[in-house]
Coordinates of C-alpha atoms in Angstrom, one line a residue:
X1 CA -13.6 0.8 9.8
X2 CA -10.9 -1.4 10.9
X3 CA -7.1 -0.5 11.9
X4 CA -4.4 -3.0 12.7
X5 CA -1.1 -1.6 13.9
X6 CA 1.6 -3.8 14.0
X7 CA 5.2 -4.3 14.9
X8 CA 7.6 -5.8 12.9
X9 CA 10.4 -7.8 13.9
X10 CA 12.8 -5.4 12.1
X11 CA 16.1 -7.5 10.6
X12 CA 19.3 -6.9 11.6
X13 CA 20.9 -7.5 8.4
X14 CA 19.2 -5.1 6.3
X15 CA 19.5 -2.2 9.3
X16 CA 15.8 -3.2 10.8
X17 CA 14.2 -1.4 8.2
X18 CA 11.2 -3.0 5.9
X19 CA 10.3 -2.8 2.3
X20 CA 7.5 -0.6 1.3
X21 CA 5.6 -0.1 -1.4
X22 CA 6.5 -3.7 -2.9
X23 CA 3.4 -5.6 -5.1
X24 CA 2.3 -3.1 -6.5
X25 CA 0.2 -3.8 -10.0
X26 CA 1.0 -0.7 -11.5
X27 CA 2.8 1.8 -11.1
X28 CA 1.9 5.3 -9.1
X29 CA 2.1 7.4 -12.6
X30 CA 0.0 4.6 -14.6
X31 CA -2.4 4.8 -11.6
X32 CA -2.6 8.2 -12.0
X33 CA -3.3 8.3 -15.6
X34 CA -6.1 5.7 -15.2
X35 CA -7.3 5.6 -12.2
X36 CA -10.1 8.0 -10.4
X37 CA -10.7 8.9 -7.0
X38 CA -14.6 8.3 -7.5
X39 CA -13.4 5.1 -8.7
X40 CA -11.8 4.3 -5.5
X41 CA -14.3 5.3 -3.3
X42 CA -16.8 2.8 -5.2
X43 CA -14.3 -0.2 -4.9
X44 CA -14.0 0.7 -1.3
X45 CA -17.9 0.8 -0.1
X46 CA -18.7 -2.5 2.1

């Protein structure tokens, strides 16, 4: 398993914070509905 942790730069003229969360190709309820965790675990296996 890998694990980067990083720093960001942070920007002062939106308070130093950073979006989250953004790119997403569905949304967290349609993922949900038709997603499964076996699933997951299948698409994650080197």
């Amino acid at each position: 398993m890998e694990v980067c942790l990083l720093l960001g730069k942070g920007n002062p003229e939106w308070n130093y914070s950073a979006p989250h969360g953004a790119g997403r190709l569905m949304s967290r309820t349609k993922a949900k509905a038709n997603l499964s965790m076996d699933e997951y675990r299948e698409t994650m296996k080197g």
